Short mmCIF file of C-alpha atoms in Angstrom, two decimals:
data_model
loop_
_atom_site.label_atom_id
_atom_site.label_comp_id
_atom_site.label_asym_id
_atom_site.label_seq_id
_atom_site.Cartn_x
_atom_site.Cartn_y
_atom_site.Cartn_z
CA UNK U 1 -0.97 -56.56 45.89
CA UNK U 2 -0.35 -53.67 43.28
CA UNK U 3 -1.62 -50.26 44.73
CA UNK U 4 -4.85 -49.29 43.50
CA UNK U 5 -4.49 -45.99 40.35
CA UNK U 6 -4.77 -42.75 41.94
CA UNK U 7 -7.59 -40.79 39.94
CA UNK U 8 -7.45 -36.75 39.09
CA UNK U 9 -10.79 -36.28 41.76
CA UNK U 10 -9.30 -38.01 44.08
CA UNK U 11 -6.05 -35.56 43.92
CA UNK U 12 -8.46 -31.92 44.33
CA UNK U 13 -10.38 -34.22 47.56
CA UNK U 14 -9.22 -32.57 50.34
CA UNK U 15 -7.79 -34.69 53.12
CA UNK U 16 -10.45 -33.98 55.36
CA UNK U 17 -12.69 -35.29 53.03
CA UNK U 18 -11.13 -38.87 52.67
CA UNK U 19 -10.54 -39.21 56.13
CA UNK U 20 -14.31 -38.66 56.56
CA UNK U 21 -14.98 -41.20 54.11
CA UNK U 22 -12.62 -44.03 55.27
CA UNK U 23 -14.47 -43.40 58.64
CA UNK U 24 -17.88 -43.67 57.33
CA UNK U 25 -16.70 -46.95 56.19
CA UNK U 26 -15.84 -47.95 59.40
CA UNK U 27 -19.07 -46.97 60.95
CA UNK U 28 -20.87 -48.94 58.41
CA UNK U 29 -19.00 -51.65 58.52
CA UNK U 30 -19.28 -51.89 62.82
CA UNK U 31 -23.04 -51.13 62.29
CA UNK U 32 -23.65 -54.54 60.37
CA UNK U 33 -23.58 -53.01 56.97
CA UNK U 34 -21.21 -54.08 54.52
CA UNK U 35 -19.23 -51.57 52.94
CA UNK U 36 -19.01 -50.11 49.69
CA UNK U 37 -17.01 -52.82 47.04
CA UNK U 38 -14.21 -51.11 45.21
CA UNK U 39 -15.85 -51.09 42.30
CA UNK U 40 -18.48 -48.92 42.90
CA UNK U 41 -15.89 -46.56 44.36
CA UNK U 42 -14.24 -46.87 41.71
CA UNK U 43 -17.35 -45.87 39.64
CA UNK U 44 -18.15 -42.80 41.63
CA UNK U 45 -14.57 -41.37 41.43
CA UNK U 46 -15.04 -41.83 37.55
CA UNK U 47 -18.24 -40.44 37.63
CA UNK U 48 -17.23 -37.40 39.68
CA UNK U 49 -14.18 -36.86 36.87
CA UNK U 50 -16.71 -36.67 33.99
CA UNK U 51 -18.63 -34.24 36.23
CA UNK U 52 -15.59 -32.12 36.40
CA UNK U 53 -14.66 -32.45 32.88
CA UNK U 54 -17.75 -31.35 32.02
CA UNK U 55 -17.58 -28.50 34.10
CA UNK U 56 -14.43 -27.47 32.52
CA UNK U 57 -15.58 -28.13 28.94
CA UNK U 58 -18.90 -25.56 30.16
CA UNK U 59 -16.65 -22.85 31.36
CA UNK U 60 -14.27 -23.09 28.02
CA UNK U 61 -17.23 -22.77 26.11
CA UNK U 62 -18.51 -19.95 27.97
CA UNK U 63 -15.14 -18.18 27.55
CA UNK U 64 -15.17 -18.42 24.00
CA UNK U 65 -19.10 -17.85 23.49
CA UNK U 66 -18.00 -14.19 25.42
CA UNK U 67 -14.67 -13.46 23.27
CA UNK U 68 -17.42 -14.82 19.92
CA UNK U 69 -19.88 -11.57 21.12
CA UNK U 70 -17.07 -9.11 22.34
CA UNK U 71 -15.32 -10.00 18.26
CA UNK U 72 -18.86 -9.80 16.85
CA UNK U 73 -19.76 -6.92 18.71
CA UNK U 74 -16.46 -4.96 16.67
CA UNK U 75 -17.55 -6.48 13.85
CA UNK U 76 -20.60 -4.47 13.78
CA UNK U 77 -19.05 -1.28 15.01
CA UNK U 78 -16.78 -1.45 12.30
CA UNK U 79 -19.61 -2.02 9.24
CA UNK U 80 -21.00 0.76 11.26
CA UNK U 81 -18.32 3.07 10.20
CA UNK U 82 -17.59 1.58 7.26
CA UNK U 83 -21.42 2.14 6.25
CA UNK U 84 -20.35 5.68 7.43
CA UNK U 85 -17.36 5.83 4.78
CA UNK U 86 -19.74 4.44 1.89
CA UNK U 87 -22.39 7.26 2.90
CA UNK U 88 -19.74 10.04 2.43
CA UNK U 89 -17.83 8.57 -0.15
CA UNK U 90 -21.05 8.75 -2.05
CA UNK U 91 -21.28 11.93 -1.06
CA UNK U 92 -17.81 12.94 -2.85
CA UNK U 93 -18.62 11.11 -5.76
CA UNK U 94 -21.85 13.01 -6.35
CA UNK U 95 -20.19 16.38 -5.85
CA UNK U 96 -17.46 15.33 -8.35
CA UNK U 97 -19.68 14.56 -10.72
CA UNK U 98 -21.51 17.89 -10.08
CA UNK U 99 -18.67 19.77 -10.31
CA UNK U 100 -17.85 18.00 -14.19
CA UNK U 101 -21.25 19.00 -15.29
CA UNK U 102 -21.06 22.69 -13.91
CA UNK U 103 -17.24 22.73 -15.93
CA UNK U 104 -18.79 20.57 -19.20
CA UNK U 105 -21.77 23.73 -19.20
CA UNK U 106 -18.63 26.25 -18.62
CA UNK U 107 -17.37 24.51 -21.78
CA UNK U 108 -20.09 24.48 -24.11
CA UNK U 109 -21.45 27.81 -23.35
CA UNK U 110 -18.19 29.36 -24.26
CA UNK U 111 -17.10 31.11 -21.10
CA UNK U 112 -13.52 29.15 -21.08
CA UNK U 113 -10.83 29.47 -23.30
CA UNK U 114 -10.87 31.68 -26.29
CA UNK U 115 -14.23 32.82 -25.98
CA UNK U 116 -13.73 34.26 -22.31
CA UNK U 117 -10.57 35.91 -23.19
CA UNK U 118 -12.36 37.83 -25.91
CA UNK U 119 -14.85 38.81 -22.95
CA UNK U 120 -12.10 40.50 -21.20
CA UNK U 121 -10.55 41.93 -24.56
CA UNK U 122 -14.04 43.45 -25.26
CA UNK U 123 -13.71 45.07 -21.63
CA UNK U 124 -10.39 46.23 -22.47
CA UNK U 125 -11.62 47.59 -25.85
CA UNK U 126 -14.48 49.25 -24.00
CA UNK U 127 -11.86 51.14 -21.63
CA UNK U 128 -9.50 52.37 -24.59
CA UNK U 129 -12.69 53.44 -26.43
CA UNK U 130 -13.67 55.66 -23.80
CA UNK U 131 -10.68 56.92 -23.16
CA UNK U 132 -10.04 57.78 -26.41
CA UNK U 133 -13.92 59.37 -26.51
CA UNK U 134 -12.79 61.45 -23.41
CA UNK U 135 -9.43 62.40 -24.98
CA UNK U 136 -11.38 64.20 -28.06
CA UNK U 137 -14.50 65.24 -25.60
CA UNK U 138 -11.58 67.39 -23.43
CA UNK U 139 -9.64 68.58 -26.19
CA UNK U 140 -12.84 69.99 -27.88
CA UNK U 141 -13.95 71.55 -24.52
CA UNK U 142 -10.82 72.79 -24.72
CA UNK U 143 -11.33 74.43 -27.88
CA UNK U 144 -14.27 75.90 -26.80
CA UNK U 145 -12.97 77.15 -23.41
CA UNK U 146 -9.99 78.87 -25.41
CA UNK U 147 -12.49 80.91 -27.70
CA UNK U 148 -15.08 81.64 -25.08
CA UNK U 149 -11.78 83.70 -23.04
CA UNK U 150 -11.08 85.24 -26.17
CA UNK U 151 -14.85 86.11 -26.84
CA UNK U 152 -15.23 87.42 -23.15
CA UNK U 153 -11.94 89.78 -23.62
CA UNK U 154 -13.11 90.98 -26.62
CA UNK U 155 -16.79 92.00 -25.63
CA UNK U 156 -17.50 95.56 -24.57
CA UNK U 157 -21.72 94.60 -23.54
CA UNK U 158 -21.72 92.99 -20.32
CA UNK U 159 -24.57 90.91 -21.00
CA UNK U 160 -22.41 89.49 -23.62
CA UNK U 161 -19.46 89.03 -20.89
CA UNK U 162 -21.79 86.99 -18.74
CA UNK U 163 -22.88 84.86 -21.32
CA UNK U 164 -18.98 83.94 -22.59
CA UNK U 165 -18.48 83.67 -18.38
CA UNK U 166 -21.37 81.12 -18.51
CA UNK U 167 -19.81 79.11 -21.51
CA UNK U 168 -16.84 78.88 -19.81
CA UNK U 169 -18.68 77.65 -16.36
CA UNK U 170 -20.28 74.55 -18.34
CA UNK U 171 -17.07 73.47 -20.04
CA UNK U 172 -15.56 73.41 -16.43
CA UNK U 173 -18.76 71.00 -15.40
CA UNK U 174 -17.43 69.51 -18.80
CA UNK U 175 -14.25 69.14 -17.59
CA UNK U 176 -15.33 67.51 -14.19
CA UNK U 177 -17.76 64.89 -15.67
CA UNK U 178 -15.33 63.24 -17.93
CA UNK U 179 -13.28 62.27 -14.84
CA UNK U 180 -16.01 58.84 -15.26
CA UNK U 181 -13.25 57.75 -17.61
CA UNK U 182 -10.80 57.38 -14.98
CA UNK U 183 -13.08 55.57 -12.89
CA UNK U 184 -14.69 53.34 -14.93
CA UNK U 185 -11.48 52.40 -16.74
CA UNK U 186 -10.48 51.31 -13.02
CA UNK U 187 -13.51 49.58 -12.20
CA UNK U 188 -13.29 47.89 -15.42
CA UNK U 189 -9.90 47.03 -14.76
CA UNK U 190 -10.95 44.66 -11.61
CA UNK U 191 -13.47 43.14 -14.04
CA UNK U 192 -10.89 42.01 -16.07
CA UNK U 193 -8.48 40.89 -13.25
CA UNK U 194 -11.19 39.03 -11.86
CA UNK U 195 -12.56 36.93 -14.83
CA UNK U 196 -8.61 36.73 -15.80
CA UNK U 197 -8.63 34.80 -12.27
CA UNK U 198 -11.64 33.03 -13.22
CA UNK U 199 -10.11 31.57 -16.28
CA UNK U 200 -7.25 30.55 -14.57
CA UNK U 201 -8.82 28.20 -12.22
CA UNK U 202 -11.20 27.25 -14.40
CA UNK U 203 -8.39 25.64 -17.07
CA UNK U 204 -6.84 24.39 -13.78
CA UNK U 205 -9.80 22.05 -12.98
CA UNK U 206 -9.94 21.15 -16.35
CA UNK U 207 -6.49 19.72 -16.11
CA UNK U 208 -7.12 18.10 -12.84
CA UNK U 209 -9.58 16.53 -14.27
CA UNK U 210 -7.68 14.90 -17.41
CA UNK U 211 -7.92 18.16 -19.55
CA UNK U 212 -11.66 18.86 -21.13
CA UNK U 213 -11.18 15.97 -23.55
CA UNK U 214 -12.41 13.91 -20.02
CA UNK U 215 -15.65 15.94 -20.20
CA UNK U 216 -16.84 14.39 -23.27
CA UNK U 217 -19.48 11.83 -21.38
CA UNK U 218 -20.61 14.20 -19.09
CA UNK U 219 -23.85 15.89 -20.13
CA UNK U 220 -23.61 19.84 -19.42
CA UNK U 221 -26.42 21.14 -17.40
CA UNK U 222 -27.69 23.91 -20.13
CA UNK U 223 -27.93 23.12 -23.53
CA UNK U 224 -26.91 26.33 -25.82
CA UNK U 225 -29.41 27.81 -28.16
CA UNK U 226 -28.63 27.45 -31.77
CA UNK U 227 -27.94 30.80 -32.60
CA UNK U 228 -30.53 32.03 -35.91
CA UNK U 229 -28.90 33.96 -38.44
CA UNK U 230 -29.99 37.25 -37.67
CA UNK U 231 -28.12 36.58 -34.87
CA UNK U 232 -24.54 35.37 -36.34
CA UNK U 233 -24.43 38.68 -38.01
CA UNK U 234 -24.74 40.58 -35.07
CA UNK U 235 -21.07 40.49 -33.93
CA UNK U 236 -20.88 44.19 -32.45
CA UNK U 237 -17.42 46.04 -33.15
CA UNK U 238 -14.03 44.22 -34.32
CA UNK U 239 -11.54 44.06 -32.20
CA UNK U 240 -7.91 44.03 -33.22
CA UNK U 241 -6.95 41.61 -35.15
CA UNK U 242 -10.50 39.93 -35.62
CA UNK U 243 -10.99 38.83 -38.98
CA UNK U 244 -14.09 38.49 -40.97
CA UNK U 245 -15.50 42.19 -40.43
CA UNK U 246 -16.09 44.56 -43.27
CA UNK U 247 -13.36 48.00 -42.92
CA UNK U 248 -14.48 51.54 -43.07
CA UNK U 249 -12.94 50.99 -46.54
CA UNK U 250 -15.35 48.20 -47.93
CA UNK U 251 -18.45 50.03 -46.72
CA UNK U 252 -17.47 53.63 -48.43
CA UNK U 253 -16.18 51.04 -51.36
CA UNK U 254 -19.82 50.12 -51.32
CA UNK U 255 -21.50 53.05 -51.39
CA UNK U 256 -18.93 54.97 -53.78
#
């Protein structure tokens, strides 16, 4: 007689467990009832095997139903952040684009390029100007300082003494208010460096940004007045080597 196949249950039964069983056959057997046929052993083993199996199968699924949430779970925490990314990207993209309309209205309103360096040339003009204004105001004061001492010496009334002394005490005030020069030239001076500066970064943006030719779509925030024609002729003083202004010479050519 072959020996009967061994099933997986039967291998995790403890020993305890078949030695009860084998003697609850027994009993049954000595008690008038007729034991169990092989094949319905054979049919509970099976049965206890799927049991198991499905067990198993339960648990596996279980595992991999936690690992689905626990991968879902960074799924979400990462559209989270990259939600995050979009929001502030977004934000970057609108500041760029604020940042090329604030340079496009730079552009069109003429502070860049060869209209802002004539701002700072007018500045310049307007400190050479006024030094040259304070250069003739002192040497006239100077003038009249000069012939108020020789007045004064040469006065015997000393009513007419006092009154030379008194000439000479307001070309000293004079004196002291044309030191503005020297301190507006200076103050001036910072002007210039600053919007010198200015300029700078300004044409350095530009070429960050593909040189001002890349401004061409981007609508500026102010639009520019047309200017009337009243206002085309009113161009205020040349400055060296501007061209299109009448000379001293074509006006008195004019009026000769």
């Amino acid at each position: 007689m072959q020996p009967r196949k061994l099933f997986r249950i039967e291998q995790y039964r403890p020993v305890d467990e078949v030695t009860a069983g084998v003697a609850g056959a027994a009993v049954a057997a000595s008690d008038g009832v007729p034991p169990a046929s092989a094949n319905d052993a054979d049919a509970a083993l099976r049965h206890l095997e799927v049991i198991t199996e499905i067990r198993g199968v339960r648990a596996l699924i279980e595992g991999r139903a936690r690992e689905a949430q626990e991968a879902l779970d960074k799924v979400q925490a990462q559209f989270k952040e990259l939600h995050k990314l979009k929001v502030e990207l977004d934000v970057i993209e609108s500041a760029i684009t604020e940042t090329k309309r604030e340079l496009a209205t730079i552009h069109v309103t003429g502070f860049n390029g060869q209209d802002m360096s004539r701002v700072a040339n007018e500045l310049d003009a307007v400190v050479d100007d006024t030094e040259q204004a304070t250069q003739a105001i002192l040497g006239a004061v100077e003038d009249i300082d000069a012939r108020a001492d020789a007045l004064a010496s040469g006065l015997t009334d000393e009513a007419h003494r006092a009154t030379a002394r008194e000439i000479q005490d307001c070309v000293i005030r004079i004196f002291e208010a044309c030191n503005f020069q020297d301190l507006t030239g200076q103050r001036i001076s910072k002007v210039v460096a600053a919007l010198k500066f200015i300029e700078d970064h300004i044409r350095r943006m530009e070429e960050i940004w593909g040189g001002i030719e890349a401004f061409g779509t981007v609508a500026p925030v102010v639009q520019v007045p047309e200017q009337t024609e009243e206002d085309k002729l009113l161009n205020g003083p040349k400055l060296d080597g501007d061209i299109g202004h009448a000379s001293q010479d074509d006006i008195d050519a004019l009026f000769g």
